[in-house]
CSV table of C-alpha atoms and ligand atoms in Angstrom, one decimal:
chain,number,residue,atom,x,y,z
A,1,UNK,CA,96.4,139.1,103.0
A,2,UNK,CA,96.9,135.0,102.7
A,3,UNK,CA,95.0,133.6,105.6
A,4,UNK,CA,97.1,131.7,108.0
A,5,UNK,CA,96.7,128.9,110.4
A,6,UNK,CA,98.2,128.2,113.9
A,7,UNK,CA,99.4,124.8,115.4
A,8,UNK,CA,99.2,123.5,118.6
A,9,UNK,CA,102.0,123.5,121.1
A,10,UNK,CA,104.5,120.5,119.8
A,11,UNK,CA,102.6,120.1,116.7
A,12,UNK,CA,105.4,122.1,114.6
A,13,UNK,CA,108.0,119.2,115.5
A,14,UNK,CA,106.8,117.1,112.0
A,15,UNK,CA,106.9,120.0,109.9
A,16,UNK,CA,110.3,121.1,110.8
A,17,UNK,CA,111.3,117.4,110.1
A,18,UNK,CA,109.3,118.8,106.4
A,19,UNK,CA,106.8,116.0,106.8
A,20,UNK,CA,103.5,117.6,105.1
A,21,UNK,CA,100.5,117.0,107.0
A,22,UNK,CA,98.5,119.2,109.4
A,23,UNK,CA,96.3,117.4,110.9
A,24,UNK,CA,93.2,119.3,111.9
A,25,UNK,CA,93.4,118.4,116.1
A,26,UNK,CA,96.7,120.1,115.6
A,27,UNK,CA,95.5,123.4,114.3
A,28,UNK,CA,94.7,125.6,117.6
A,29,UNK,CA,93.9,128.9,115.3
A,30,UNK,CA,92.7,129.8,112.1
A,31,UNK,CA,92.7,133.4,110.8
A,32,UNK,CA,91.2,134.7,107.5
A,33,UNK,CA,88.7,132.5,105.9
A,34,UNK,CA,90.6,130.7,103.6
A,35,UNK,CA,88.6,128.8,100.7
A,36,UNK,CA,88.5,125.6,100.0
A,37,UNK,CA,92.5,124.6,98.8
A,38,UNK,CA,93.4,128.3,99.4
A,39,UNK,CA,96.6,128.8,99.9
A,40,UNK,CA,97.7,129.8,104.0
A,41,UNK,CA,100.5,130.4,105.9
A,42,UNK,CA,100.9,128.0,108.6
A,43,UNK,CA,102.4,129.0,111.9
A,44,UNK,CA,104.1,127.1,115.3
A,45,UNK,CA,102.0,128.2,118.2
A,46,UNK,CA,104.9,131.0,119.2
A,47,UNK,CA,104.0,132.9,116.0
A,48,UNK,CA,107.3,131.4,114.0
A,49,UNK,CA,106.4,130.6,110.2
A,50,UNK,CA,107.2,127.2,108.8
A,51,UNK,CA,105.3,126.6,105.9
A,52,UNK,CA,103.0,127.3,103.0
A,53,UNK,CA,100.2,124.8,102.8
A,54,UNK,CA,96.8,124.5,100.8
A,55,UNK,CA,93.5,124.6,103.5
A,56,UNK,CA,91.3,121.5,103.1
A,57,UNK,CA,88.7,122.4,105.6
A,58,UNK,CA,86.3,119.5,105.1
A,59,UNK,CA,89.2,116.7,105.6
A,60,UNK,CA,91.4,115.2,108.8
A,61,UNK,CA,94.6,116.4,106.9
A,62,UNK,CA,93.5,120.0,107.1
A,63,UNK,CA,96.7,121.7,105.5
A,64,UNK,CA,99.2,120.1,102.8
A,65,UNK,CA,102.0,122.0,102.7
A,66,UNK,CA,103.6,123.4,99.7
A,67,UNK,CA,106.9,125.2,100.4
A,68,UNK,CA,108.7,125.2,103.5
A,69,UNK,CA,110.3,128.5,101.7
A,70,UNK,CA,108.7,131.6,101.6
A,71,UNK,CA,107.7,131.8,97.8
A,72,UNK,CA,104.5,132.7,96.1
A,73,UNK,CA,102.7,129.3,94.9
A,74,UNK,CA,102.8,130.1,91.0
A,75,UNK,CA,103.5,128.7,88.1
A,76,UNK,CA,106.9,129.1,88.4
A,77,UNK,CA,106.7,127.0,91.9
A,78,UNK,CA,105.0,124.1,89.5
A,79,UNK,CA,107.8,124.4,87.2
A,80,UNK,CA,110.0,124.0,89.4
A,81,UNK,CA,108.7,120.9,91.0
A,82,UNK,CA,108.2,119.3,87.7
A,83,UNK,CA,112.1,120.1,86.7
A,84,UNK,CA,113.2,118.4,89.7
A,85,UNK,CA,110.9,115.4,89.5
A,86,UNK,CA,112.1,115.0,86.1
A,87,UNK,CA,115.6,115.5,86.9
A,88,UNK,CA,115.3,112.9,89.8
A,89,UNK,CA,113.8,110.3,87.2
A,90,UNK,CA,116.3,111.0,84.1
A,91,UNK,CA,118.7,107.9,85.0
A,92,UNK,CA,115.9,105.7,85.2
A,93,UNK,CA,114.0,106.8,82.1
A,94,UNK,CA,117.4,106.2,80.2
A,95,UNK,CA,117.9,102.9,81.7
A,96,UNK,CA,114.9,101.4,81.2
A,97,UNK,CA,113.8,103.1,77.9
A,98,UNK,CA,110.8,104.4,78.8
A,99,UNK,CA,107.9,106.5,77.2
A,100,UNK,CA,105.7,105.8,80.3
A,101,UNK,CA,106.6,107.0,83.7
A,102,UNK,CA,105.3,108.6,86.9
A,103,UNK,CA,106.6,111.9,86.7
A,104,UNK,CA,105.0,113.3,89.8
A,105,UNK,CA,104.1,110.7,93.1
A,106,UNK,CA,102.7,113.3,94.9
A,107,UNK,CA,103.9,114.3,98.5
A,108,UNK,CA,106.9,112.4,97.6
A,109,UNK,CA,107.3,115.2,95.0
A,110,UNK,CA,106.4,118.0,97.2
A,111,UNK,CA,103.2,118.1,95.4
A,112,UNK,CA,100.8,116.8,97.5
A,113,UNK,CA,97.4,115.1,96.2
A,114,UNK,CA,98.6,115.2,93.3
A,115,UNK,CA,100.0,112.5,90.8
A,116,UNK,CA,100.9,112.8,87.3
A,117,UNK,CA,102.0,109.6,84.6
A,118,UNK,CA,103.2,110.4,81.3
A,119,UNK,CA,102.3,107.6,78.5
A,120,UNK,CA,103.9,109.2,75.6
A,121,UNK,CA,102.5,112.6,74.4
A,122,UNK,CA,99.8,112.4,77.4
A,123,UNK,CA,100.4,113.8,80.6
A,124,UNK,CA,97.2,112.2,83.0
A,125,UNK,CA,96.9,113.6,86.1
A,126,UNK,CA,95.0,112.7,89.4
A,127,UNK,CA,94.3,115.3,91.9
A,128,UNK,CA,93.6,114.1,95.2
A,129,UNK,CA,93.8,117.4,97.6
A,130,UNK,CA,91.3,120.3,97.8
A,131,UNK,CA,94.7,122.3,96.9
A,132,UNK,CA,95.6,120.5,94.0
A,133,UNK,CA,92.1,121.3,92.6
A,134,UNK,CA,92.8,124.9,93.3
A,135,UNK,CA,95.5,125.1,91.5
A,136,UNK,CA,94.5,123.1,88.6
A,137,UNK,CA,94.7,125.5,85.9
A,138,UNK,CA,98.0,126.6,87.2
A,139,UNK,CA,99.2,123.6,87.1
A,140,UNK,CA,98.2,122.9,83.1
A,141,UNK,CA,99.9,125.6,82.4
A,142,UNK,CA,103.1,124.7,84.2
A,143,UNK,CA,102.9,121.5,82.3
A,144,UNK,CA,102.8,122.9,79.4
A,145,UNK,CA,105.5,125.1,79.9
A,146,UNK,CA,108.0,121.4,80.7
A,147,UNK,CA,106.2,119.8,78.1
A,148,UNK,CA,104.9,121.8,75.0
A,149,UNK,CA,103.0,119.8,72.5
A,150,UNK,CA,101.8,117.1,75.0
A,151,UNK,CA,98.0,116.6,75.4
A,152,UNK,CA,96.5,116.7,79.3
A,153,UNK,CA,93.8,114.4,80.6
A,154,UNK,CA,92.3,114.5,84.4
A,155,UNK,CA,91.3,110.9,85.8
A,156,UNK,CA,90.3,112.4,89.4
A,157,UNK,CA,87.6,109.6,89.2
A,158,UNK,CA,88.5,108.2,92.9
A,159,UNK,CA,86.5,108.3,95.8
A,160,UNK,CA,88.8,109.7,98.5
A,161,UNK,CA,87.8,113.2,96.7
A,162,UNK,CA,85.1,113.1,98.7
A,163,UNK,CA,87.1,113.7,101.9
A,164,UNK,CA,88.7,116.7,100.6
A,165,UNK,CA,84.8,118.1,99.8
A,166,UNK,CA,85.2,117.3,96.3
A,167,UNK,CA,83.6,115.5,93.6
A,168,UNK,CA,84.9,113.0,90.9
A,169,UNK,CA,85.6,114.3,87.2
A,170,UNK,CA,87.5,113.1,84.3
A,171,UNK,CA,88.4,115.0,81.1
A,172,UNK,CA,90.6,116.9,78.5
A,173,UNK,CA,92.4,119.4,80.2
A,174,UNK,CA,94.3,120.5,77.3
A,175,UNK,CA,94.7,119.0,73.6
A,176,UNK,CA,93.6,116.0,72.0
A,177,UNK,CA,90.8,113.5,73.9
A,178,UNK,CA,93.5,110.1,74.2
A,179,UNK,CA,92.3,107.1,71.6
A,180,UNK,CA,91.6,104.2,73.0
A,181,UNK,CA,95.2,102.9,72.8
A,182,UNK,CA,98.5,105.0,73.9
A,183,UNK,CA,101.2,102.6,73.3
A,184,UNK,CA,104.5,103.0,75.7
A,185,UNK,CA,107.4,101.1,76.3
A,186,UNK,CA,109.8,99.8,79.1
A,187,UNK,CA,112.5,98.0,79.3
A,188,UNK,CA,111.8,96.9,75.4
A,189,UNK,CA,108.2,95.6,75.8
A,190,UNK,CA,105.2,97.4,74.7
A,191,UNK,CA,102.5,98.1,75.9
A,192,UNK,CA,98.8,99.4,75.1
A,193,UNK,CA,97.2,102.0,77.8
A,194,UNK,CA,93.7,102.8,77.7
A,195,UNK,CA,94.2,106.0,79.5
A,196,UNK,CA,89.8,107.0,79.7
A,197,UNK,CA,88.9,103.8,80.7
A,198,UNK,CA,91.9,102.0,82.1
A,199,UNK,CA,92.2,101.3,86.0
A,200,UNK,CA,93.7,104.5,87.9
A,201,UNK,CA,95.4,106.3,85.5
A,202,UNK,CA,95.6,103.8,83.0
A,203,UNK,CA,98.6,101.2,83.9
A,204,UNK,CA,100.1,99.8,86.9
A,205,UNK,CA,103.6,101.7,86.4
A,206,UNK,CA,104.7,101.3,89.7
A,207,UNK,CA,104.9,97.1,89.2
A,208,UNK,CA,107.5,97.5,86.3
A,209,UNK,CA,111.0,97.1,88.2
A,210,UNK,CA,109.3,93.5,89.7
A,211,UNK,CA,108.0,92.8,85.8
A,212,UNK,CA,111.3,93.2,85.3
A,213,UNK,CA,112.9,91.1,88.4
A,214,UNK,CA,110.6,88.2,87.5
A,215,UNK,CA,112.0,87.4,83.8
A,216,UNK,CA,114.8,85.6,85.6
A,217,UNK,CA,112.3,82.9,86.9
A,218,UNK,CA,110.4,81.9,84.1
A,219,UNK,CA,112.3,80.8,81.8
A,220,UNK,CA,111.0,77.5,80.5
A,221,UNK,CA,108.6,77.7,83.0
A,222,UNK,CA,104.6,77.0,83.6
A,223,UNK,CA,103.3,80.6,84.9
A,224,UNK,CA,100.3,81.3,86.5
A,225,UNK,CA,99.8,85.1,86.2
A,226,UNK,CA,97.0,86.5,88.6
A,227,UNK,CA,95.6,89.6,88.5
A,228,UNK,CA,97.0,90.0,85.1
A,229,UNK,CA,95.4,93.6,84.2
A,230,UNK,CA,96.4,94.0,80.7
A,231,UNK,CA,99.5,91.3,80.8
A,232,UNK,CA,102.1,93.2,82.7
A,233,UNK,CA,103.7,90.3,84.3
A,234,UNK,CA,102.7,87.7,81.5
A,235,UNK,CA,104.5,90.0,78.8
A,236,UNK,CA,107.9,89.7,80.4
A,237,UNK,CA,107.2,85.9,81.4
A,238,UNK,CA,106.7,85.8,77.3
A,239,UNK,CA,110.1,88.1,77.0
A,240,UNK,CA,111.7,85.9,79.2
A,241,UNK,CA,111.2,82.3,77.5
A,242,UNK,CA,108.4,81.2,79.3
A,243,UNK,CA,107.0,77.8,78.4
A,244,UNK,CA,103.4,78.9,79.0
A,245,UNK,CA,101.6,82.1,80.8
A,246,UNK,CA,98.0,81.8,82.1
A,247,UNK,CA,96.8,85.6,82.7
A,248,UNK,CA,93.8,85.3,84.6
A,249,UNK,CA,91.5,88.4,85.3
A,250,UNK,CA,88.0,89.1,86.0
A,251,UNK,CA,88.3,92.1,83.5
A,252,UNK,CA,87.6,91.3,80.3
A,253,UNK,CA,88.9,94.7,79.0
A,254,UNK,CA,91.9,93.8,80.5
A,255,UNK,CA,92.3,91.1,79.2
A,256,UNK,CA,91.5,91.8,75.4
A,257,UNK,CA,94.2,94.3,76.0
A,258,UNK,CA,96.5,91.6,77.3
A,259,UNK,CA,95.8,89.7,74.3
A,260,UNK,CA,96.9,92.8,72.4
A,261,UNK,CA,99.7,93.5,74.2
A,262,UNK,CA,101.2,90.2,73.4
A,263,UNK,CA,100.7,90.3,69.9
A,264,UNK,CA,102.1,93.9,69.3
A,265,UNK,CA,105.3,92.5,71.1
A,266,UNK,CA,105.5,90.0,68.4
A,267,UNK,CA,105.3,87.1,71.0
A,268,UNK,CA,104.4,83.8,70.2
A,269,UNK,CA,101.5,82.9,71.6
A,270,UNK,CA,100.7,80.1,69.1
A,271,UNK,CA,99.7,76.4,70.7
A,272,UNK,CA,97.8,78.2,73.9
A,273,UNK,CA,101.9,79.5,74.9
A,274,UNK,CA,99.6,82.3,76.6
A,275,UNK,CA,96.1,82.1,78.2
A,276,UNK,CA,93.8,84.8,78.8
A,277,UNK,CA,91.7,83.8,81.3
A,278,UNK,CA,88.4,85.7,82.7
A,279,UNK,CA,88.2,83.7,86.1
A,280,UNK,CA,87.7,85.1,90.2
A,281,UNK,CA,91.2,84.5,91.2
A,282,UNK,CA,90.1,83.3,94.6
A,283,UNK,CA,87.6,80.7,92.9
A,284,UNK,CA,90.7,79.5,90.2
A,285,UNK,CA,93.2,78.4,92.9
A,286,UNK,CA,90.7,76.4,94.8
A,287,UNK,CA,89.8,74.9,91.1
A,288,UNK,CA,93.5,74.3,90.9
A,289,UNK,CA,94.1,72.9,93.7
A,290,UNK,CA,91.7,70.4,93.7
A,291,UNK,CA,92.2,69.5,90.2
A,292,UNK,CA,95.7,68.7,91.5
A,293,UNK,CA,97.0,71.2,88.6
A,294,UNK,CA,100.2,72.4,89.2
A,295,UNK,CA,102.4,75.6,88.2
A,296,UNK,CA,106.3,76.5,88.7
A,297,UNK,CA,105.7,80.2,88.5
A,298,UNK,CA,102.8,81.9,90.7
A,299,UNK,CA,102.5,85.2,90.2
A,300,UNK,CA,100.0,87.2,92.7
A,301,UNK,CA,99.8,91.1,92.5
A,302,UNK,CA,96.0,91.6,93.7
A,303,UNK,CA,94.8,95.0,94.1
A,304,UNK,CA,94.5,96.9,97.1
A,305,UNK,CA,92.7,94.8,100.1
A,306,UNK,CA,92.8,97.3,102.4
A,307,UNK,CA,92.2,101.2,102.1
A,308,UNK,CA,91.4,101.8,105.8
A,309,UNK,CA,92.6,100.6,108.9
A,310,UNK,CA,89.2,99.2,109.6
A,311,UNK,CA,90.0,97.0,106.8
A,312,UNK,CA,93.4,95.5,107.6
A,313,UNK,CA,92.7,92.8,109.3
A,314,UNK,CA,90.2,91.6,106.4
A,315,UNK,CA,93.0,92.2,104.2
A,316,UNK,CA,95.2,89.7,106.2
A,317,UNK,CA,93.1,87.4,105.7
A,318,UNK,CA,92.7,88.0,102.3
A,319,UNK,CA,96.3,88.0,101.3
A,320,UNK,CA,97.1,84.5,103.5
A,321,UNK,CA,94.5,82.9,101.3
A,322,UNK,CA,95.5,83.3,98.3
A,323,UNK,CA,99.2,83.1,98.9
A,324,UNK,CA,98.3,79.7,100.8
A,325,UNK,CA,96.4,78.7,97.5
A,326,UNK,CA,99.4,79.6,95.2
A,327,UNK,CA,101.8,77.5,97.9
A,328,UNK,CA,100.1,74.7,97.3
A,329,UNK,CA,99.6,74.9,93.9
A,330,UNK,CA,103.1,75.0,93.3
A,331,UNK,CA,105.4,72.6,92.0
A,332,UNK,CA,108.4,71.6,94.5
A,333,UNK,CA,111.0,74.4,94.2
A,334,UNK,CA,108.8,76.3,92.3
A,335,UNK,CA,108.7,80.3,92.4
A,336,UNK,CA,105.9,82.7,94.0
A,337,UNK,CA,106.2,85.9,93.1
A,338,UNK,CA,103.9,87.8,95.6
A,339,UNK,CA,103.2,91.7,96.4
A,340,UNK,CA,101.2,93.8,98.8
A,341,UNK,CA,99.9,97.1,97.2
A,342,UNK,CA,98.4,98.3,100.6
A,343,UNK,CA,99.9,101.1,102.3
A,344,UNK,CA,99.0,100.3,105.9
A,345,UNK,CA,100.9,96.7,105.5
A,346,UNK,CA,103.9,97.0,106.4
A,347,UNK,CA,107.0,94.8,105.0
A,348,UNK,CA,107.2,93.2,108.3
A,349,UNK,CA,103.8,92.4,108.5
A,350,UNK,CA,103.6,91.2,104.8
A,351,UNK,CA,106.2,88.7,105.7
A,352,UNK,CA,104.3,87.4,108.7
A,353,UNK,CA,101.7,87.1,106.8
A,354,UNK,CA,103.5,85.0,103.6
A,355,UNK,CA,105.2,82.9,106.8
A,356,UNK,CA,101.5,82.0,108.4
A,357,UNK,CA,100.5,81.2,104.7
A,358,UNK,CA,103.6,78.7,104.4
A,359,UNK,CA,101.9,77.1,108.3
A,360,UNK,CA,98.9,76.5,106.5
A,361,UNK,CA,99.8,75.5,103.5
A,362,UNK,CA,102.0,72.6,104.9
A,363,UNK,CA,105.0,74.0,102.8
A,364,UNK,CA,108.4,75.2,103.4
A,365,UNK,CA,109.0,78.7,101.9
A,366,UNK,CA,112.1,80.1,101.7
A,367,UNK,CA,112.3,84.4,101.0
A,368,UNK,CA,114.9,84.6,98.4
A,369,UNK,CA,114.7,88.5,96.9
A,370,UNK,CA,112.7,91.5,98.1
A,371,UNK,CA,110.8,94.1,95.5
A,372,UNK,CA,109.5,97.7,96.3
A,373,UNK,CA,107.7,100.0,93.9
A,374,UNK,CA,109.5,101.0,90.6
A,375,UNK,CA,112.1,103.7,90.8
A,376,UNK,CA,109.8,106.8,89.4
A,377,UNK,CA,107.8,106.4,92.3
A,378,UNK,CA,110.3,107.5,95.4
A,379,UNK,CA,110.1,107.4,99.0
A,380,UNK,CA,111.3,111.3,100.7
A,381,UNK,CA,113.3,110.4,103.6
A,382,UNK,CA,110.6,112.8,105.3
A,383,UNK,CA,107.7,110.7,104.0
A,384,UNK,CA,107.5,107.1,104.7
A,385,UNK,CA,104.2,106.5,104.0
A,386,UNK,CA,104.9,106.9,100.4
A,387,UNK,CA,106.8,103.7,100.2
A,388,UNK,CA,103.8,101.5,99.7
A,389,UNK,CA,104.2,98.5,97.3
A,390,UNK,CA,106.5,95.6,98.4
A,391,UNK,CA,106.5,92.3,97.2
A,392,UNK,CA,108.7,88.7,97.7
A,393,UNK,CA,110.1,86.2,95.8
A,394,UNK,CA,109.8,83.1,97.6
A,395,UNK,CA,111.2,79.6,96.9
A,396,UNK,CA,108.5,76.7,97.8
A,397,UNK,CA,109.6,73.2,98.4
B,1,SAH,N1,99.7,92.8,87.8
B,1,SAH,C1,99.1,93.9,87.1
B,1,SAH,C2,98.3,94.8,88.0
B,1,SAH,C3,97.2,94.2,88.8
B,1,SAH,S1,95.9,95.3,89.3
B,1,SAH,C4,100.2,94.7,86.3
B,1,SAH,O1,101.4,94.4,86.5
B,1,SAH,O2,99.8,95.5,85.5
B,1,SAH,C5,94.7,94.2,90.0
B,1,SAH,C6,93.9,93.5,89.0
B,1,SAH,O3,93.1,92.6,89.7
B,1,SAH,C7,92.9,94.3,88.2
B,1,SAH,O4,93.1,94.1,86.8
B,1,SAH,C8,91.5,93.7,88.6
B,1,SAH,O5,90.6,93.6,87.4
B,1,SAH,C9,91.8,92.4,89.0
B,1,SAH,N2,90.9,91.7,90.0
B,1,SAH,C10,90.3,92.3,91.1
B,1,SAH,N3,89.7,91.3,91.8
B,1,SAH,C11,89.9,90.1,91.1
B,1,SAH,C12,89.5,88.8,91.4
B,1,SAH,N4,88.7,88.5,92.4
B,1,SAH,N5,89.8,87.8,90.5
B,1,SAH,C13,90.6,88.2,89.4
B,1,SAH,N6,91.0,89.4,89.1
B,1,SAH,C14,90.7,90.4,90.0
């Protein structure tokens, strides 16, 4: 018999609205003794059914739920979910020509915890959840069964694991081990993705609809790329008639790759038109600023600042900085081009921050066009939190 939980009185109201988290103060029962990512039953307090969820016992978000039908979580239920997402991303992956793409963004694919990227013939997938672990195997095969002939790597190399009761691992879950470089393309530019070693699962897909946004500034212009990673934003500064792109990193893998990139695009990087630069971001503005060295393009897509709430108020800080720094390193009417990775910013607060930034910088800045995360990674109307990544364009006079 599949073990089954009970909620609270009132906690049923975010699962009828298919949100799908159970937080464990709003479990009031538990029968069975369901295993780690087992799969349960999950119940309102009156006994009514309302979902099928996997049990993560050692974590806050104690059930995930998989169906809000009654249906036997198989292979066929993977298959299903991987047609949809699919389905949901075919427009896009037409539009934009691509061979790399997020095929599954977790809960915002009714697969929670877990988060799949295609880059060609490799499907890499993260598994976040004690469920998603479970049903690992089960889920290889469904992929297979979408995609025959494609290889299948794990990168589950993240520390939130650990809240789920699990441990990191990487490997070949199927086929071929990936070579060192897995070449994709979007929106004509290619790019190199070192899938084994690369940050997350390789490449920063969910940037690509700004990479694309930004050509329209650059043209002609002095760019100052930070956080380049492997080029990303550089390569369609190149695309888009640049006069010269600085890429600066403190990855040095990333930026040989970046290098790379811009020469299997063909672009001409001859007379120093693109600079790969191994340099603390923070450290380079102030250098820049006090050198009086000026750009008419700032780019600034910094990782995450803040992974906890603990941390957001750090992470304020942090983002002001460096956005001040660009401000003022900024030519009049030049063009920042700024983003906020971190979930628990919201747009609102992002923008309060960017307008305290303009205070100190002594600059007026002017919000001219908003970005969000690329289109293969969607927000369900029942999940907000999976809308994550916005950024701004801002004029600076
Ligand atoms: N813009 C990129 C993604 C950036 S990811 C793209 O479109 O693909 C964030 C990058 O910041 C990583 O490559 C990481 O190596 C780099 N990084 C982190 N801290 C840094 C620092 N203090 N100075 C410079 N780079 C840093």
């Amino acid at each position: 018999m599949t073990a089954a939980i009970y909620l609270v009185k009132g906690r049923e109201k975010s699962l009828l609205r298919k949100h799908p988290w159970v937080f464990s103060r709003g479990i009031s029962k538990v029968e069975g003794e369901p295993a780690l990512g087992e799969t349960v039953d999950i119940f309102a307090h009156n006994g009514k059914w309302l979902a099928k969820g996997a049990y993560s016992p050692h974590s806050q978000i104690r059930a995930r739920v998989w169906s809000f039908v009654k249906q036997p979580i198989d292979q066929t239920f993977f298959v299903e979910r991987l047609k949809d997402a699919l389905l949901l991303r075919q427009d896009i992956i037409e539009r934009d020509g691509l061979t790399g793409f997020r095929l599954i963004a977790a809960e915002s694919d009714g697969l929670p915890g877990i988060t799949i990227d295609k880059y060609d013939n490799f499907l890499v997938c993260q598994l976040l959840s004690a469920g998603a672990e479970f049903h690992k195997q089960t889920l290889v095969s469904a992929l297979l069964e979408v995609f025959p002939d494609h290889n299948i790597y794990e990168r589950s190399d993240v520390s939130v694991r650990k809240k789920e009761g699990l441990s990191e691992t990487t490997g070949v879950l199927h086929g071929e081990l990936p070579p060192k470089s897995v070449v994709i393309e979007e929106n004509g530019v290619k790019i190199s993705v070192d899938i084994v070693n690369g940050h997350k699962t390789g490449f920063y897909l969910d940037q690509r609809d700004s990479r694309q946004q930004a050509i329209k500034y650059v043209k002609d212009k002095e760019v100052l790329n930070c956080f380049s990673y492997t080029g990303g934003f550089g390569l369609y500064a190149l695309k888009g008639d640049a006069k010269r792109v600085i890429n600066a990193d403190v990855s040095q893998p990333a930026l040989d790759t970046a290098k790379y990139n811009a020469e299997l695009n063909q672009f001409d990087i001859s007379k120093k038109r693109a600079v790969f630069l191994n340099a603390d971001v923070f450290k380079l503005l102030r250098e820049y600023r006090d050198q009086g060295t000026k750009f008419d393009v700032v780019i600034m897509d910094p990782p995450k600042f803040a992974e906890s709430k603990a941390q957001l108020n750090g992470a304020c800080r942090g983002y002001k900085d460096i956005n001040m720094l660009a401000m003022q390193i900024l030519n009049p009417g030049g063009t920042l081009l700024t983003y906020s990775c971190s979930g628990l910013m919201d747009q609102a607060l992002f923008q309060k921050i960017i307008a305290d930034a303009a205070v100190d910088a002594e600059r007026q800045v002017k919000f001219v066009e908003r970005f969000e995360q690329a289109a293969d990674h969607p927000t369900d109307t029942a999940y907000p939190e999976g809308f994550y990544l916005k950024g701004f364009a801002c004029k600076v006079l």
